[in-house]
Each structure stands twice: as C-alpha cells, then as structure tokens.
mmCIF file of C-alpha atoms in Angstrom:
data_model
loop_
_atom_site.group_PDB
_atom_site.id
_atom_site.type_symbol
_atom_site.label_atom_id
_atom_site.label_comp_id
_atom_site.label_asym_id
_atom_site.label_seq_id
_atom_site.Cartn_x
_atom_site.Cartn_y
_atom_site.Cartn_z
ATOM 1 C CA MET B 293 -27.058 -13.011 -3.318
ATOM 2 C CA GLY B 294 -24.402 -10.829 -1.715
ATOM 3 C CA ALA B 295 -21.054 -11.915 -0.325
ATOM 4 C CA ALA B 296 -22.132 -11.588 3.298
ATOM 5 C CA SER B 297 -25.075 -13.924 2.842
ATOM 6 C CA LEU B 298 -22.950 -16.406 0.916
ATOM 7 C CA LEU B 299 -20.505 -16.564 3.800
ATOM 8 C CA GLY B 300 -23.142 -16.437 6.478
ATOM 9 C CA PRO B 301 -22.699 -16.210 10.244
ATOM 10 C CA GLY B 302 -21.734 -19.854 10.456
ATOM 11 C CA THR B 303 -18.580 -19.555 8.363
ATOM 12 C CA THR B 304 -15.783 -21.077 10.398
ATOM 13 C CA ALA B 305 -12.478 -19.355 10.931
ATOM 14 C CA GLU B 306 -9.343 -20.544 12.646
ATOM 15 C CA ALA B 307 -6.482 -18.935 14.513
ATOM 16 C CA MET B 308 -3.030 -20.270 15.221
ATOM 17 C CA GLY B 309 0.075 -18.945 16.914
ATOM 18 C CA ALA B 310 2.553 -19.149 19.734
ATOM 19 C CA ALA B 311 0.951 -16.386 21.801
ATOM 20 C CA GLY B 312 -1.665 -16.890 24.528
ATOM 21 C CA GLY B 313 -5.240 -17.944 23.895
ATOM 22 C CA ASP B 314 -6.633 -14.511 24.736
ATOM 23 C CA VAL B 315 -4.487 -12.893 22.035
ATOM 24 C CA ARG B 316 -5.473 -15.539 19.506
ATOM 25 C CA SER B 317 -9.170 -15.313 20.289
ATOM 26 C CA ARG B 318 -9.137 -11.517 20.129
ATOM 27 C CA LEU B 319 -7.365 -11.562 16.776
ATOM 28 C CA GLN B 320 -9.900 -14.097 15.528
ATOM 29 C CA ARG B 321 -12.861 -12.039 16.707
ATOM 30 C CA ASP B 322 -11.489 -8.954 14.984
ATOM 31 C CA ALA B 323 -10.786 -10.893 11.775
ATOM 32 C CA ASP B 324 -14.361 -12.199 11.834
ATOM 33 C CA ALA B 325 -15.589 -8.612 12.283
ATOM 34 C CA VAL B 326 -13.888 -7.657 8.994
ATOM 35 C CA ARG B 327 -15.517 -10.658 7.309
ATOM 36 C CA ASP B 328 -18.894 -9.603 8.700
ATOM 37 C CA THR B 329 -18.708 -6.298 6.799
ATOM 38 C CA GLY B 330 -18.917 -8.356 3.600
ATOM 39 C CA ALA B 331 -15.270 -9.200 2.941
ATOM 40 C CA THR B 332 -15.080 -12.587 1.259
ATOM 41 C CA GLY B 333 -11.898 -13.610 3.045
ATOM 42 C CA LEU B 334 -8.806 -12.362 4.831
ATOM 43 C CA THR B 335 -5.644 -13.425 6.583
ATOM 44 C CA VAL B 336 -3.705 -11.564 9.288
ATOM 45 C CA LEU B 337 -0.419 -12.113 11.104
ATOM 46 C CA ALA B 338 0.741 -10.227 14.214
ATOM 47 C CA ARG B 339 4.187 -10.386 15.794
ATOM 48 C CA ASP B 340 4.819 -9.273 19.382
ATOM 49 C CA ALA B 341 7.898 -7.776 21.044
ATOM 50 C CA ALA B 342 9.250 -11.253 21.840
ATOM 51 C CA GLY B 343 8.942 -12.289 18.206
ATOM 52 C CA SER B 344 5.993 -14.631 18.778
ATOM 53 C CA GLU B 345 3.533 -14.808 15.912
ATOM 54 C CA THR B 346 -0.256 -15.084 15.977
ATOM 55 C CA GLN B 347 -2.281 -15.690 12.832
ATOM 56 C CA ALA B 348 -5.968 -15.683 12.000
ATOM 57 C CA ARG B 349 -8.033 -16.136 8.894
ATOM 58 C CA SER B 350 -11.709 -15.757 8.153
ATOM 59 C CA GLY B 351 -14.163 -16.159 5.321
ATOM 60 C CA THR B 352 -13.581 -18.227 2.230
ATOM 61 C CA ALA B 353 -10.834 -18.449 -0.379
ATOM 62 C CA SER B 354 -13.362 -18.658 -3.212
ATOM 63 C CA LEU B 355 -17.086 -17.946 -3.469
ATOM 64 C CA LYS B 356 -17.200 -20.571 -6.226
ATOM 65 C CA ASP B 357 -15.056 -23.361 -4.826
ATOM 66 C CA GLY B 358 -14.971 -22.619 -1.093
ATOM 67 C CA GLY B 359 -11.945 -23.477 1.003
ATOM 68 C CA ARG B 360 -10.105 -21.513 3.644
ATOM 69 C CA VAL B 361 -7.930 -18.512 2.955
ATOM 70 C CA PRO B 362 -4.312 -19.723 3.194
ATOM 71 C CA PHE B 363 -2.457 -18.308 6.183
ATOM 72 C CA ASP B 364 0.557 -17.741 3.910
ATOM 73 C CA ALA B 365 -1.382 -16.386 0.928
ATOM 74 C CA TYR B 366 0.412 -14.252 -1.622
ATOM 75 C CA TYR B 367 -1.347 -10.960 -2.384
ATOM 76 C CA ARG B 368 -0.856 -7.662 -4.146
ATOM 77 C CA ILE B 369 0.235 -5.094 -1.567
ATOM 78 C CA GLY B 370 -0.761 -2.147 -3.793
ATOM 79 C CA SER B 371 0.472 1.168 -2.470
ATOM 80 C CA ASP B 372 2.396 -0.494 0.357
ATOM 81 C CA THR B 373 4.924 -0.741 -2.493
ATOM 82 C CA LYS B 374 5.545 2.981 -2.006
ATOM 83 C CA THR B 375 7.330 2.335 1.284
ATOM 84 C CA PHE B 376 9.764 -0.012 -0.485
ATOM 85 C CA THR B 377 10.375 2.562 -3.223
ATOM 86 C CA ALA B 378 10.885 5.302 -0.632
ATOM 87 C CA VAL B 379 13.449 3.188 1.244
ATOM 88 C CA ALA B 380 15.430 2.596 -1.951
ATOM 89 C CA ALA B 381 15.397 6.327 -2.737
ATOM 90 C CA LEU B 382 16.416 7.279 0.797
ATOM 91 C CA GLN B 383 19.270 4.781 0.749
ATOM 92 C CA LEU B 384 20.506 6.562 -2.366
ATOM 93 C CA VAL B 385 20.191 9.842 -0.466
ATOM 94 C CA GLY B 386 22.250 8.408 2.379
ATOM 95 C CA GLU B 387 24.906 7.323 -0.119
ATOM 96 C CA GLY B 388 25.036 10.787 -1.690
ATOM 97 C CA THR B 389 23.700 9.702 -5.082
ATOM 98 C CA LEU B 390 20.472 11.658 -4.601
ATOM 99 C CA ARG B 391 19.517 14.659 -2.478
ATOM 100 C CA LEU B 392 16.042 15.333 -1.166
ATOM 101 C CA ASP B 393 16.339 18.878 -2.528
ATOM 102 C CA ASP B 394 17.129 17.666 -6.046
ATOM 103 C CA THR B 395 14.415 18.706 -8.472
ATOM 104 C CA VAL B 396 12.620 16.420 -10.875
ATOM 105 C CA GLU B 397 13.907 18.597 -13.714
ATOM 106 C CA GLN B 398 17.505 17.849 -12.715
ATOM 107 C CA TRP B 399 17.004 14.109 -13.120
ATOM 108 C CA LEU B 400 14.243 13.955 -15.727
ATOM 109 C CA PRO B 401 14.586 17.045 -17.936
ATOM 110 C CA GLY B 402 11.387 18.035 -19.702
ATOM 111 C CA VAL B 403 9.309 15.148 -18.295
ATOM 112 C CA VAL B 404 7.205 17.220 -15.883
ATOM 113 C CA ALA B 405 6.069 20.100 -18.090
ATOM 114 C CA GLY B 406 3.031 21.528 -19.831
ATOM 115 C CA ASN B 407 -0.357 22.697 -18.578
ATOM 116 C CA GLY B 408 1.305 24.570 -15.737
ATOM 117 C CA ASN B 409 3.392 21.621 -14.544
ATOM 118 C CA ASP B 410 6.992 22.527 -13.743
ATOM 119 C CA GLY B 411 9.570 19.935 -12.729
ATOM 120 C CA SER B 412 11.968 22.661 -11.574
ATOM 121 C CA ARG B 413 9.495 23.484 -8.777
ATOM 122 C CA ILE B 414 9.198 19.905 -7.498
ATOM 123 C CA THR B 415 11.831 18.185 -5.370
ATOM 124 C CA LEU B 416 12.321 14.523 -4.556
ATOM 125 C CA ARG B 417 10.999 15.310 -1.074
ATOM 126 C CA ASN B 418 7.802 16.620 -2.661
ATOM 127 C CA LEU B 419 7.429 13.374 -4.593
ATOM 128 C CA LEU B 420 8.078 11.214 -1.546
ATOM 129 C CA GLN B 421 5.693 13.213 0.643
ATOM 130 C CA HIS B 422 2.898 13.822 -1.901
ATOM 131 C CA THR B 423 3.346 17.567 -1.642
ATOM 132 C CA SER B 424 4.094 18.027 -5.359
ATOM 133 C CA GLY B 425 0.603 19.044 -6.485
ATOM 134 C CA LEU B 426 0.835 16.701 -9.483
ATOM 135 C CA ALA B 427 -2.345 15.118 -10.836
ATOM 136 C CA ASN B 428 -2.925 11.457 -10.022
ATOM 137 C CA TYR B 429 -2.741 9.455 -13.246
ATOM 138 C CA THR B 430 -4.999 6.708 -11.829
ATOM 139 C CA ASP B 431 -7.749 9.226 -11.085
ATOM 140 C CA ILE B 432 -7.569 10.317 -14.702
ATOM 141 C CA ALA B 433 -7.665 6.724 -15.950
ATOM 142 C CA PHE B 434 -10.842 5.900 -14.039
ATOM 143 C CA GLU B 435 -12.708 9.197 -13.954
ATOM 144 C CA ASP B 436 -15.029 7.989 -16.713
ATOM 145 C CA PRO B 437 -17.566 5.561 -15.113
ATOM 146 C CA ALA B 438 -17.444 3.511 -18.304
ATOM 147 C CA GLU B 439 -13.867 2.553 -17.400
ATOM 148 C CA LEU B 440 -14.942 0.878 -14.141
ATOM 149 C CA THR B 441 -16.985 -2.075 -15.319
ATOM 150 C CA PRO B 442 -16.330 -5.829 -15.214
ATOM 151 C CA GLU B 443 -16.345 -5.925 -19.007
ATOM 152 C CA ARG B 444 -13.764 -3.143 -19.301
ATOM 153 C CA PHE B 445 -11.634 -4.718 -16.590
ATOM 154 C CA HIS B 446 -11.545 -8.085 -18.361
ATOM 155 C CA ALA B 447 -10.732 -6.443 -21.684
ATOM 156 C CA GLN B 448 -7.738 -4.572 -20.255
ATOM 157 C CA ARG B 449 -6.437 -6.730 -17.409
ATOM 158 C CA PHE B 450 -3.417 -8.000 -19.393
ATOM 159 C CA ARG B 451 -2.437 -4.562 -20.711
ATOM 160 C CA SER B 452 0.195 -2.366 -19.138
ATOM 161 C CA GLN B 453 1.382 1.220 -19.448
ATOM 162 C CA THR B 454 4.955 2.397 -19.331
ATOM 163 C CA PRO B 455 5.933 4.887 -16.612
ATOM 164 C CA GLU B 456 6.406 7.476 -19.337
ATOM 165 C CA GLU B 457 2.831 6.957 -20.529
ATOM 166 C CA GLN B 458 1.487 7.249 -16.987
ATOM 167 C CA VAL B 459 3.343 10.496 -16.352
ATOM 168 C CA ALA B 460 2.298 11.867 -19.744
ATOM 169 C CA ALA B 461 -1.347 11.252 -18.790
ATOM 170 C CA ALA B 462 -0.854 13.255 -15.591
ATOM 171 C CA MET B 463 0.774 16.092 -17.541
ATOM 172 C CA GLU B 464 -2.464 16.559 -19.462
ATOM 173 C CA ARG B 465 -3.885 18.140 -16.310
ATOM 174 C CA ALA B 466 -2.859 21.293 -14.494
ATOM 175 C CA PRO B 467 -1.292 20.699 -11.083
ATOM 176 C CA GLY B 468 -3.302 21.326 -7.957
ATOM 177 C CA TRP B 469 -0.578 23.759 -6.914
ATOM 178 C CA LEU B 470 3.099 24.483 -7.480
ATOM 179 C CA PRO B 471 5.463 24.268 -4.500
ATOM 180 C CA ASP B 472 7.118 27.543 -3.503
ATOM 181 C CA ALA B 473 9.840 28.419 -6.004
ATOM 182 C CA ASP B 474 12.219 29.611 -3.265
ATOM 183 C CA ASP B 475 11.816 26.539 -1.038
ATOM 184 C CA PRO B 476 9.740 23.821 -2.736
ATOM 185 C CA GLY B 477 10.782 21.149 -0.225
ATOM 186 C CA ALA B 478 9.070 23.091 2.560
ATOM 187 C CA GLU B 479 5.649 22.651 0.932
ATOM 188 C CA THR B 480 3.043 21.209 3.305
ATOM 189 C CA GLN B 481 -0.044 21.194 1.058
ATOM 190 C CA TRP B 482 -0.809 17.524 0.535
ATOM 191 C CA ALA B 483 -2.686 15.363 -1.976
ATOM 192 C CA TYR B 484 -2.100 11.702 -2.767
ATOM 193 C CA SER B 485 -0.834 11.037 -6.274
ATOM 194 C CA ASN B 486 0.521 7.793 -7.695
ATOM 195 C CA THR B 487 2.298 9.916 -10.297
ATOM 196 C CA ASN B 488 4.810 10.943 -7.622
ATOM 197 C CA TYR B 489 6.055 7.404 -7.152
ATOM 198 C CA VAL B 490 6.098 6.582 -10.839
ATOM 199 C CA LEU B 491 8.500 9.525 -11.175
ATOM 200 C CA LEU B 492 10.558 8.282 -8.225
ATOM 201 C CA GLY B 493 10.970 4.944 -9.966
ATOM 202 C CA MET B 494 12.186 6.784 -13.057
ATOM 203 C CA VAL B 495 14.626 8.854 -10.976
ATOM 204 C CA ILE B 496 16.004 5.732 -9.280
ATOM 205 C CA GLU B 497 16.582 4.171 -12.690
ATOM 206 C CA LYS B 498 18.269 7.313 -14.030
ATOM 207 C CA ALA B 499 20.507 7.624 -10.962
ATOM 208 C CA THR B 500 21.600 3.977 -10.793
ATOM 209 C CA GLY B 501 21.281 2.715 -14.342
ATOM 210 C CA ASN B 502 19.115 -0.127 -13.012
ATOM 211 C CA PRO B 503 15.344 -0.669 -12.995
ATOM 212 C CA TRP B 504 13.675 0.420 -9.752
ATOM 213 C CA ALA B 505 12.672 -3.229 -9.221
ATOM 214 C CA GLN B 506 16.298 -4.353 -9.239
ATOM 215 C CA GLU B 507 17.251 -1.670 -6.718
ATOM 216 C CA VAL B 508 14.372 -2.651 -4.404
ATOM 217 C CA HIS B 509 15.305 -6.318 -4.712
ATOM 218 C CA ASP B 510 19.024 -5.807 -4.132
ATOM 219 C CA ARG B 511 18.613 -3.274 -1.323
ATOM 220 C CA ILE B 512 15.603 -4.654 0.569
ATOM 221 C CA ILE B 513 14.141 -7.961 -0.554
ATOM 222 C CA GLU B 514 17.347 -9.989 -0.760
ATOM 223 C CA PRO B 515 19.127 -8.577 2.344
ATOM 224 C CA LEU B 516 16.038 -9.200 4.509
ATOM 225 C CA GLY B 517 15.467 -12.674 3.085
ATOM 226 C CA LEU B 518 11.955 -11.802 1.888
ATOM 227 C CA ARG B 519 11.701 -14.969 -0.160
ATOM 228 C CA ARG B 520 7.973 -14.570 -0.751
ATOM 229 C CA THR B 521 8.102 -10.984 -1.916
ATOM 230 C CA LEU B 522 8.336 -10.408 -5.651
ATOM 231 C CA ILE B 523 7.936 -7.751 -8.320
ATOM 232 C CA PRO B 524 5.999 -9.290 -11.231
ATOM 233 C CA ASP B 525 6.412 -6.360 -13.660
ATOM 234 C CA THR B 526 3.839 -6.940 -16.428
ATOM 235 C CA SER B 527 2.782 -10.438 -15.344
ATOM 236 C CA PRO B 528 -0.886 -10.516 -14.235
ATOM 237 C CA TYR B 529 -0.500 -13.646 -12.114
ATOM 238 C CA VAL B 530 -0.337 -14.018 -8.332
ATOM 239 C CA PRO B 531 1.565 -17.118 -7.117
ATOM 240 C CA MET B 532 -0.163 -19.888 -5.220
ATOM 241 C CA PRO B 533 -1.265 -20.192 -2.534
ATOM 242 C CA THR B 534 -3.596 -17.242 -2.692
ATOM 243 C CA ALA B 535 -7.304 -16.422 -2.449
ATOM 244 C CA THR B 536 -9.640 -15.069 -5.092
ATOM 245 C CA ALA B 537 -9.618 -11.276 -5.188
ATOM 246 C CA TYR B 538 -13.110 -9.816 -5.659
ATOM 247 C CA THR B 539 -14.205 -6.337 -6.730
ATOM 248 C CA GLN B 540 -17.635 -4.724 -6.597
ATOM 249 C CA PHE B 541 -17.875 -2.321 -9.522
ATOM 250 C CA PRO B 542 -20.000 0.840 -9.475
ATOM 251 C CA GLY B 543 -23.680 0.277 -10.183
ATOM 252 C CA ARG B 544 -23.514 -3.444 -9.441
ATOM 253 C CA ASP B 545 -24.290 -5.574 -6.394
ATOM 254 C CA ASP B 546 -22.338 -8.668 -7.444
ATOM 255 C CA LEU B 547 -18.633 -9.325 -7.001
ATOM 256 C CA THR B 548 -16.246 -9.870 -9.923
ATOM 257 C CA ASP B 549 -13.155 -12.069 -9.781
ATOM 258 C CA THR B 550 -10.286 -9.611 -10.385
ATOM 259 C CA THR B 551 -7.414 -11.860 -9.333
ATOM 260 C CA LEU B 552 -5.673 -11.708 -12.702
ATOM 261 C CA ALA B 553 -4.524 -8.202 -13.570
ATOM 262 C CA VAL B 554 -1.335 -6.364 -14.408
ATOM 263 C CA GLY B 555 -0.312 -4.392 -11.330
ATOM 264 C CA GLY B 556 1.488 -1.094 -10.949
ATOM 265 C CA GLY B 557 5.160 -0.225 -10.924
ATOM 266 C CA ALA B 558 7.109 1.731 -8.329
ATOM 267 C CA ASP B 559 3.786 3.081 -7.074
ATOM 268 C CA GLY B 560 2.088 -0.270 -6.446
ATOM 269 C CA GLY B 561 3.583 -3.316 -8.146
ATOM 270 C CA ILE B 562 4.805 -5.646 -5.371
ATOM 271 C CA ILE B 563 3.330 -8.995 -4.303
ATOM 272 C CA SER B 564 4.101 -10.263 -0.801
ATOM 273 C CA THR B 565 2.775 -12.155 2.237
ATOM 274 C CA THR B 566 1.799 -11.083 5.742
ATOM 275 C CA ARG B 567 4.955 -12.640 7.215
ATOM 276 C CA ASP B 568 7.280 -10.826 4.808
ATOM 277 C CA MET B 569 5.451 -7.539 5.381
ATOM 278 C CA ASN B 570 5.949 -7.870 9.137
ATOM 279 C CA THR B 571 9.643 -8.557 8.608
ATOM 280 C CA PHE B 572 10.039 -5.541 6.315
ATOM 281 C CA LEU B 573 8.277 -3.065 8.601
ATOM 282 C CA ARG B 574 10.114 -4.220 11.720
ATOM 283 C CA ALA B 575 13.461 -3.977 9.951
ATOM 284 C CA LEU B 576 12.631 -0.491 8.691
ATOM 285 C CA MET B 577 11.484 0.956 12.010
ATOM 286 C CA GLY B 578 14.236 -0.907 13.844
ATOM 287 C CA GLY B 579 16.894 0.950 11.854
ATOM 288 C CA ARG B 580 18.153 -1.941 9.728
ATOM 289 C CA LEU B 581 17.383 -0.387 6.342
ATOM 290 C CA LEU B 582 18.158 3.319 6.695
ATOM 291 C CA PRO B 583 20.762 5.426 8.488
ATOM 292 C CA PRO B 584 19.309 7.412 11.421
ATOM 293 C CA GLU B 585 19.217 10.683 9.461
ATOM 294 C CA GLN B 586 17.240 9.217 6.571
ATOM 295 C CA LEU B 587 14.876 7.330 8.888
ATOM 296 C CA GLN B 588 14.208 10.573 10.702
ATOM 297 C CA GLN B 589 13.481 12.286 7.387
ATOM 298 C CA MET B 590 11.103 9.466 6.514
ATOM 299 C CA ARG B 591 9.248 10.072 9.770
ATOM 300 C CA THR B 592 8.978 13.838 9.257
ATOM 301 C CA THR B 593 5.300 14.300 8.496
ATOM 302 C CA VAL B 594 2.729 16.757 7.206
ATOM 303 C CA PRO B 595 -1.050 16.617 7.720
ATOM 304 C CA ALA B 596 -2.653 14.273 5.186
ATOM 305 C CA PRO B 597 -6.307 15.308 4.862
ATOM 306 C CA GLY B 598 -8.432 12.627 3.279
ATOM 307 C CA TYR B 599 -5.901 9.823 3.725
ATOM 308 C CA ALA B 600 -7.932 8.209 6.497
ATOM 309 C CA ALA B 601 -11.431 8.648 7.851
ATOM 310 C CA ASP B 602 -10.264 9.904 11.268
ATOM 311 C CA GLY B 603 -8.637 12.996 9.742
ATOM 312 C CA ARG B 604 -5.657 12.705 12.078
ATOM 313 C CA THR B 605 -3.255 10.836 9.817
ATOM 314 C CA ARG B 606 0.066 12.442 8.899
ATOM 315 C CA TYR B 607 2.277 11.469 5.985
ATOM 316 C CA GLY B 608 6.052 11.269 5.924
ATOM 317 C CA LEU B 609 8.255 10.030 3.092
ATOM 318 C CA GLY B 610 6.496 6.892 1.895
ATOM 319 C CA LEU B 611 5.125 6.165 5.342
ATOM 320 C CA ALA B 612 2.076 7.368 7.271
ATOM 321 C CA TRP B 613 1.395 7.822 10.990
ATOM 322 C CA ARG B 614 -1.868 7.666 12.875
ATOM 323 C CA PRO B 615 -2.792 7.802 16.563
ATOM 324 C CA ALA B 616 -3.882 4.487 18.023
ATOM 325 C CA GLU B 617 -5.347 3.976 21.468
ATOM 326 C CA GLY B 618 -3.054 1.799 23.531
ATOM 327 C CA CYS B 619 0.002 2.899 21.540
ATOM 328 C CA GLY B 620 0.996 6.220 23.080
ATOM 329 C CA SER B 621 3.279 7.147 20.207
ATOM 330 C CA GLY B 622 0.806 6.019 17.554
ATOM 331 C CA ILE B 623 1.594 3.546 14.793
ATOM 332 C CA TRP B 624 3.286 3.717 11.408
ATOM 333 C CA TYR B 625 1.740 2.176 8.320
ATOM 334 C CA HIS B 626 0.867 2.779 4.699
ATOM 335 C CA GLY B 627 -1.762 0.486 3.249
ATOM 336 C CA GLY B 628 -2.633 -0.342 -0.318
ATOM 337 C CA THR B 629 -5.700 -1.068 -2.405
ATOM 338 C CA SER B 630 -5.764 -2.789 -5.763
ATOM 339 C CA PHE B 631 -8.442 -4.579 -7.756
ATOM 340 C CA GLY B 632 -9.803 -7.103 -5.269
ATOM 341 C CA THR B 633 -7.232 -6.774 -2.507
ATOM 342 C CA ALA B 634 -6.662 -4.432 0.427
ATOM 343 C CA SER B 635 -3.285 -4.555 2.185
ATOM 344 C CA GLU B 636 -3.196 -3.273 5.770
ATOM 345 C CA THR B 637 -0.160 -2.857 8.018
ATOM 346 C CA ALA B 638 0.839 -1.414 11.396
ATOM 347 C CA VAL B 639 4.106 -1.210 13.317
ATOM 348 C CA THR B 640 5.176 0.526 16.514
ATOM 349 C CA PRO B 641 7.758 3.342 16.259
ATOM 350 C CA ASP B 642 10.496 1.091 17.674
ATOM 351 C CA GLY B 643 9.664 -1.737 15.264
ATOM 352 C CA ARG B 644 9.084 -4.271 18.050
ATOM 353 C CA VAL B 645 5.384 -4.991 17.473
ATOM 354 C CA SER B 646 3.723 -5.288 14.077
ATOM 355 C CA ALA B 647 0.834 -6.730 12.118
ATOM 356 C CA ALA B 648 -0.138 -7.163 8.472
ATOM 357 C CA ALA B 649 -3.352 -8.281 6.833
ATOM 358 C CA ALA B 650 -4.681 -9.040 3.359
ATOM 359 C CA VAL B 651 -8.393 -8.614 2.687
ATOM 360 C CA PHE B 652 -9.522 -10.134 -0.597
ATOM 361 C CA THR B 653 -12.402 -7.776 -1.393
ATOM 362 C CA THR B 654 -12.611 -4.180 -2.581
ATOM 363 C CA ARG B 655 -15.748 -2.202 -3.315
ATOM 364 C CA PHE B 656 -15.788 0.653 -5.801
ATOM 365 C CA GLY B 657 -19.557 0.514 -6.038
ATOM 366 C CA ASP B 658 -20.641 0.810 -2.398
ATOM 367 C CA GLU B 659 -18.886 3.528 -0.412
ATOM 368 C CA LYS B 660 -20.702 2.693 2.829
ATOM 369 C CA ARG B 661 -19.604 -0.937 2.844
ATOM 370 C CA PHE B 662 -16.133 0.042 1.613
ATOM 371 C CA LEU B 663 -15.706 2.327 4.633
ATOM 372 C CA GLU B 664 -17.150 -0.249 7.030
ATOM 373 C CA GLN B 665 -14.656 -2.831 5.821
ATOM 374 C CA ALA B 666 -11.764 -0.362 5.963
ATOM 375 C CA GLU B 667 -12.653 0.752 9.496
ATOM 376 C CA ALA B 668 -12.944 -2.850 10.688
ATOM 377 C CA ALA B 669 -9.559 -3.629 9.161
ATOM 378 C CA VAL B 670 -7.988 -0.645 10.919
ATOM 379 C CA ARG B 671 -9.472 -1.824 14.233
ATOM 380 C CA LEU B 672 -8.068 -5.292 13.574
ATOM 381 C CA LEU B 673 -4.546 -3.933 13.062
ATOM 382 C CA ASP B 674 -4.690 -1.392 15.904
ATOM 383 C CA ARG B 675 -5.825 -4.004 18.423
ATOM 384 C CA ALA B 676 -3.280 -6.521 17.173
ATOM 385 C CA VAL B 677 -0.453 -4.033 17.744
ATOM 386 C CA CYS B 678 -1.703 -1.904 20.623
ATOM 387 C CA GLY B 679 -3.767 -4.332 22.696
ATOM 388 C CA ASP B 680 -7.413 -4.390 23.666
ATOM 389 C CA ARG B 681 -7.900 -0.972 25.258
ATOM 390 C CA LYS B 682 -9.923 0.224 22.277
ATOM 391 C CA ARG B 683 -12.832 -1.947 23.395
ATOM 392 C CA GLY B 684 -13.571 0.613 26.145
#
C-alpha cells in the first residue's frame, strides 16, 4: 500500500496563525496539495511584512504510529546549508580575509589536481556560484544503483567521510570544464556540485583556523538567536520534535524510514526549523548579515539550467532566484534535499515576506511523483509569499 493511500483523502490537517482566515485556509489548501502528491507529512510557516506568522501542517508524523507533524519540527535542511556557508565566506570577504578572486590553489595547495582538475583555474567565486566545472562527489557516490538501496543505506547510515575524502573522490573525475585562465571568475557555465561547498568549508577553516561550523555558528546562528538551528557534525540524530523522514529507493514502491543518517558538512549539514529559516532569510535579504557590496555580489546571478523545472532559475553566490507570479521582482531561495526530507524556502528581495517548509518524503525511485511533489511545494511557497494570483 502506498503512502497516498495510507494517508487517504480524509487525513486531517490544521492551520494556525495570526493572519486572516483566508490566508490560513489558502496555506492549508496548498499544504494539503503537497500531501496529496504522496508526501507523508509536512509543515510550513509563512511570515508577512508586518511580522505576522501563519502555519500549516498536513499528513502524518509517522506511517507506523500516526500523529500530526509538529509545527516546530526539527529537520535536515540539506543544501539550504550552502546559503549559511556562503554568508560566512562573504563576511570574510567583507573583512578582507578572503577575496572572491582568490584561487583554490592559493588556499588549498595541491588539493584540486589530477585528471585535468586545476585549482589555479578556480576562484572562490566559481565555488560559490557553481561555475567551477568540478565533479559532484555525491553523484559519484551514488552512480552505482547498488548504492541506493534500503539495505545499503542502513549499513552505511552511521558512517561519515572527511571533506578531504569527498574532494579526493571528485578529483578522480575530469572536470566538466576549466574556467578561463585569464579571468576564471567571469565563467558563466554552470553545473551544481556539492564539491564546491566542501572546498569552501575547507577554505574557511584554513583562513580562520576554526571549523566552518564554528564560523557559521559565531557569525550567523548565535547573532540571530537561531536557538533551534544546529550543526550535528557526524551525529545521525535529529532532535525531537520531528517527523519520520521517508525515502523511496529506486526499483521499490515502499517507503523506507531514513530519519537516522549522518548528514553533510559545509555543503548540507545543518538542522533547523521553519521559524529559524524564516528568521535567517529575512535577516540576510534585509541586510543584517552582509555589507551592501557583498550582498550585491551574492545576488549577482548566472543562468542555472537544470536547477528547477521551469528553466528560468538563476544562481548567485549560495542563493538562487526564480520568477514568481505576484512577486514582480521574483523570489530568492535555495532549497535542499536529503534522505527523507525536502527543505523549501522563499523570501522577497527586501526580506519582508518569507516562507519555509519541510516535507518529510523524498523519492529517488519515482521521478514523476518526485517532480509532482516538488512542483506542489514550489506552488505552496510562491503563494505563501506572493499571494493568490497564481490561481488564475
């Protein structure tokens, strides 16, 4: 029996918030629409220009034990971590410790080399913007179908790799391209690679003498009072309250509990909540975390083919932009997917309106349903931030 039939059309969901009933009911309808694609459960929080919050949740916290998804559930934010890492790096740029034109070779001699890889041709801007051409170490790790099975997941879920091991795996492959030797930072060819942000974490550590996690905590988490945002390092546990994170593996119809797993590092290792994610994004776009020059650099984008289904997304430095009907200037976001959890975010360019959601289901074995869920989640966030004009 699939997840959708287990939940059924009668699954109750509840919204709460200080905003008007129309806003609450719309958010609830859109949350239910994500559930109806087969997501086991989700929670979403939107904050308007006046600071009023509206929350909704849908589905179940556990297919085994039932219960409602906690409004304040902790969850792995996956690649939304990259925005935190980018902010820490750009603060160091603003302080003069780093320069966007610095090469990887300057900071990490000999690390990016072999099989055509050349750290002297890759700048920190290239890493931040995914214009480096470097192979994605996670693609390499899971390119063998035998690696994506419930049995393999359970056997390896408590194991971790060092950043050096992850980069070394990427160096076994030739790069997709090498940025121009005369002006590598001007490269606009784009391809997503987690390797870029693993290297950024290593550069931050080399430049400061501190782990990237300490720099992110001291520069972002603590100053913003994000008391429910944490960096678990090699711990596989997510704090309570949370919901069970489910994954559909290739070749299977059932869902596997993948809640316990070692997460990533500077590329995807943070755990947070929807409220903390709203606070972070609003502070960032509102100018509280970066000087104007560095925030402008962060919002300097290149086309990002393949990043989203609409083909219109552009990528900056650890932050992406997409057009959204009802928001004339579009919205800024990133998003992150990990085993069993999809993190979705959206914030207006001025930082006044935002939303964040956690969906506790990912599907590696059913591309059609994966896309349906992702598209419904995007609609949920766009409508929460930009209003109801998308209904047409």
